Coordinates of C-alpha atoms in Angstrom, one line a residue:
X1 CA 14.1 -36.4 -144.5
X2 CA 11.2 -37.9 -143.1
X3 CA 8.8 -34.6 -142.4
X4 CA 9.4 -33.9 -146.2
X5 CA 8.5 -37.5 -146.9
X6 CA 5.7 -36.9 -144.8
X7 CA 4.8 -34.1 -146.7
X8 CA 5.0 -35.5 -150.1
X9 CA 2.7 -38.4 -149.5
X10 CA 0.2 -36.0 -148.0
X11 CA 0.3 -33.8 -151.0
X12 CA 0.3 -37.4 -153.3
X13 CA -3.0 -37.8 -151.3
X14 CA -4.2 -34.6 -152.2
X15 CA -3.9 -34.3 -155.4
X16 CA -5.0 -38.0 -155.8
X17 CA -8.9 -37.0 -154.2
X18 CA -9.1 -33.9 -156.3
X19 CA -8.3 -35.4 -159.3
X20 CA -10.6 -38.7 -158.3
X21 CA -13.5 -35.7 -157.6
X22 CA -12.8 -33.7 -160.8
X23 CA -13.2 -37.1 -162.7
X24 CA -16.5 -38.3 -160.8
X25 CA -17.8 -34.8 -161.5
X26 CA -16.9 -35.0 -164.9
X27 CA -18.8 -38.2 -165.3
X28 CA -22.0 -36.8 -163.7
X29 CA -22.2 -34.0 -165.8
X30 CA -21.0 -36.2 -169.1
X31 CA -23.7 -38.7 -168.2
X32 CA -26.2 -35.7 -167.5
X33 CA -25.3 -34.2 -170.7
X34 CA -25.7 -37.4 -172.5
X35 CA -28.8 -38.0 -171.0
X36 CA -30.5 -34.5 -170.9
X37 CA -32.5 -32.3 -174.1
X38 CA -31.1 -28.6 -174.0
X39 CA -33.6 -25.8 -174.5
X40 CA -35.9 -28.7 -176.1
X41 CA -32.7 -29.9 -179.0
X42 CA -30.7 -32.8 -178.8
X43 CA -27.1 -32.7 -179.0
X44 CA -25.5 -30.9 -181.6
X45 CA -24.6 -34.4 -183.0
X46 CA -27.8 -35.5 -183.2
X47 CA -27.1 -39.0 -181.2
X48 CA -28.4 -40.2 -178.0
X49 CA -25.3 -42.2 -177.2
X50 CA -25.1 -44.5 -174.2
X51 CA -22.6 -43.4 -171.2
X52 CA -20.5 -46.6 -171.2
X53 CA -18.2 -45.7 -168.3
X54 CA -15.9 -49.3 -169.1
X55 CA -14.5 -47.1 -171.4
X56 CA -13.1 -44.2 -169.1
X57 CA -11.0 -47.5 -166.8
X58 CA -7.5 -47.0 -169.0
X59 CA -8.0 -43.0 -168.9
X60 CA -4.8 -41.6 -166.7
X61 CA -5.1 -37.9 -167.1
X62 CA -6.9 -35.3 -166.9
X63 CA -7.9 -32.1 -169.4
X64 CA -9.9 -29.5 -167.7
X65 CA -10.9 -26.8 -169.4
X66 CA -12.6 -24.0 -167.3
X67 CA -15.5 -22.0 -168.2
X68 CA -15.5 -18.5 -168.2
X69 CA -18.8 -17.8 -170.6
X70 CA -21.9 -18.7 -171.4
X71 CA -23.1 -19.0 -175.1
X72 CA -26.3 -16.9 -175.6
X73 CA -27.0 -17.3 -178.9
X74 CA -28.6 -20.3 -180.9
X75 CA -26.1 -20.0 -184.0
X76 CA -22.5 -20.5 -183.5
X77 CA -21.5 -18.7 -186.7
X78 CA -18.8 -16.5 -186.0
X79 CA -18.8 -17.2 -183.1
X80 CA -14.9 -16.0 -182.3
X81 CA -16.2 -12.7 -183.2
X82 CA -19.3 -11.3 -181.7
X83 CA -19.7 -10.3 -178.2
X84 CA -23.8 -10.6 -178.5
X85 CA -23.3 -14.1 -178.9
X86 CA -22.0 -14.2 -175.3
X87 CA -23.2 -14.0 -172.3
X88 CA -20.7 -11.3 -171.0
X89 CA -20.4 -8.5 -168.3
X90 CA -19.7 -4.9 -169.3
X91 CA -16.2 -5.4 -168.0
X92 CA -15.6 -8.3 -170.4
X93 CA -17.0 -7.1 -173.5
X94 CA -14.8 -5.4 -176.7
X95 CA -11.8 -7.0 -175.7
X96 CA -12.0 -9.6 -178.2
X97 CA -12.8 -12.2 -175.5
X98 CA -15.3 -14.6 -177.4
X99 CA -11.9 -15.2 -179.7
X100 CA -9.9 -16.0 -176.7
X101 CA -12.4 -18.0 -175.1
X102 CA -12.7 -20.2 -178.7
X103 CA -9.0 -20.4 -178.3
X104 CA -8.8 -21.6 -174.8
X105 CA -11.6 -25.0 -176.0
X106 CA -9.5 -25.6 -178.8
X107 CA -6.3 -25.7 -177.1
X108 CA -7.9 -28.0 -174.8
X109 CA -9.1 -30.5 -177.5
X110 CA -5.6 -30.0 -179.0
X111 CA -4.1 -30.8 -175.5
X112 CA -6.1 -34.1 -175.2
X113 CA -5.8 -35.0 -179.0
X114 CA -2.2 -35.5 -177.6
X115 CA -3.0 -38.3 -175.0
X116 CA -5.0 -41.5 -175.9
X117 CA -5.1 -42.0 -172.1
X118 CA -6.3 -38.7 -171.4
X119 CA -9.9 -37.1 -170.5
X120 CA -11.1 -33.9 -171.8
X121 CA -13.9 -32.2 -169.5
X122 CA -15.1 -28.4 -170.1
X123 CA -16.0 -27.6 -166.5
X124 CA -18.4 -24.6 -165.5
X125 CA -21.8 -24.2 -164.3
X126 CA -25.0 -21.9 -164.5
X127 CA -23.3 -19.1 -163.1
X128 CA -25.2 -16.6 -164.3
X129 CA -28.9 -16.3 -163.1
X130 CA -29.4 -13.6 -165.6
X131 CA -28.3 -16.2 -168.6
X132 CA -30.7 -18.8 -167.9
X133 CA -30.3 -22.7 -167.8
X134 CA -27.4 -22.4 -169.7
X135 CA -23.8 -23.7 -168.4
X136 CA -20.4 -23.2 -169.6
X137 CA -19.5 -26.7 -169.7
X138 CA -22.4 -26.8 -172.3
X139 CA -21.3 -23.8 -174.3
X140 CA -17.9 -25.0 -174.6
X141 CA -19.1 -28.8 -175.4
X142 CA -21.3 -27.3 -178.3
X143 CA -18.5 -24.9 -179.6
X144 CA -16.2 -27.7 -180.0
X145 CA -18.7 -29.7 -181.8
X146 CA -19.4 -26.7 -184.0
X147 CA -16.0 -26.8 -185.0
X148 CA -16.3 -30.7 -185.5
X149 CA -13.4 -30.9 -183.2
X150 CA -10.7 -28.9 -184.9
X151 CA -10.1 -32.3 -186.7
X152 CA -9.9 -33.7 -183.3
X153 CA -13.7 -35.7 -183.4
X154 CA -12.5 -38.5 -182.0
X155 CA -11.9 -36.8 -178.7
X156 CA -15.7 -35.6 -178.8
X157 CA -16.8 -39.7 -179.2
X158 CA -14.4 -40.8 -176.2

């Protein structure tokens, strides 16, 4: 009984420092993004708003949604349906991914819509040298604001 307390607190411990590191990260790259002109345009929303981290101290939980593209195109009309909109490998393209991928940000701000105590962060880097200075995280951010939120905009001013 006591090795598998043992355990348990260990794992408790682990999953407390990831989840303290996803959160710091997420607050680097929120107050980065806040701070920060993409491609020489402000934020789709047009504000330059403050990073007031006071606000994240009640937050509890965590909504990470994972980047797996990078938006290559300036327009995000139909977005859900073009592949040249996308930065995408041969492998990935005509299997109706950028509708997935659309799916998997809304889901997410669906997800934390759910949870006033939650935080929604869309994780991913420049992982494509090819695609430029352009990040997931980013194209996922701008999608959802395309979308104003799925109804959701609140979750966008957190």
């Amino acid at each position: 009984a006591r090795r598998k307390s043992s355990w348990l607190q260990s794992a408790r411990v682990v999953t407390f420092a990831f989840s303290l590191g996803a959160i710091v990260t997420g607050l680097v790259c929120w107050q980065e993004f806040m701070t920060m002109q993409y491609a020489g345009k402000a934020p789709a929303s047009g504000a330059q708003v403050a990073f007031n981290a006071s606000a994240l101290t009640g937050l509890n939980h965590l909504v990470l949604v994972a980047g797996h593209a990078v938006v290559m195109s300036d327009s995000l009309d139909h977005i859900q349906d073009q592949d040249s909109g996308w930065f995408l490998e041969s492998y990935q393209r005509g299997q109706d991914l950028p509708r997935a991928l659309v799916g998997h940000i809304r889901s997410g701000v669906e997800v934390a819509s759910l949870d006033p105590f939650a935080l929604l962060v869309f994780s991913g880097g420049q992982t494509r040298a090819t695609a430029g200075p352009r990040d997931e995280g980013w194209s996922y951010y701008r999608i959802a604001e395309h979308f104003d939120w799925w109804g959701f905009a609140e979750i966008g001013r957190a």
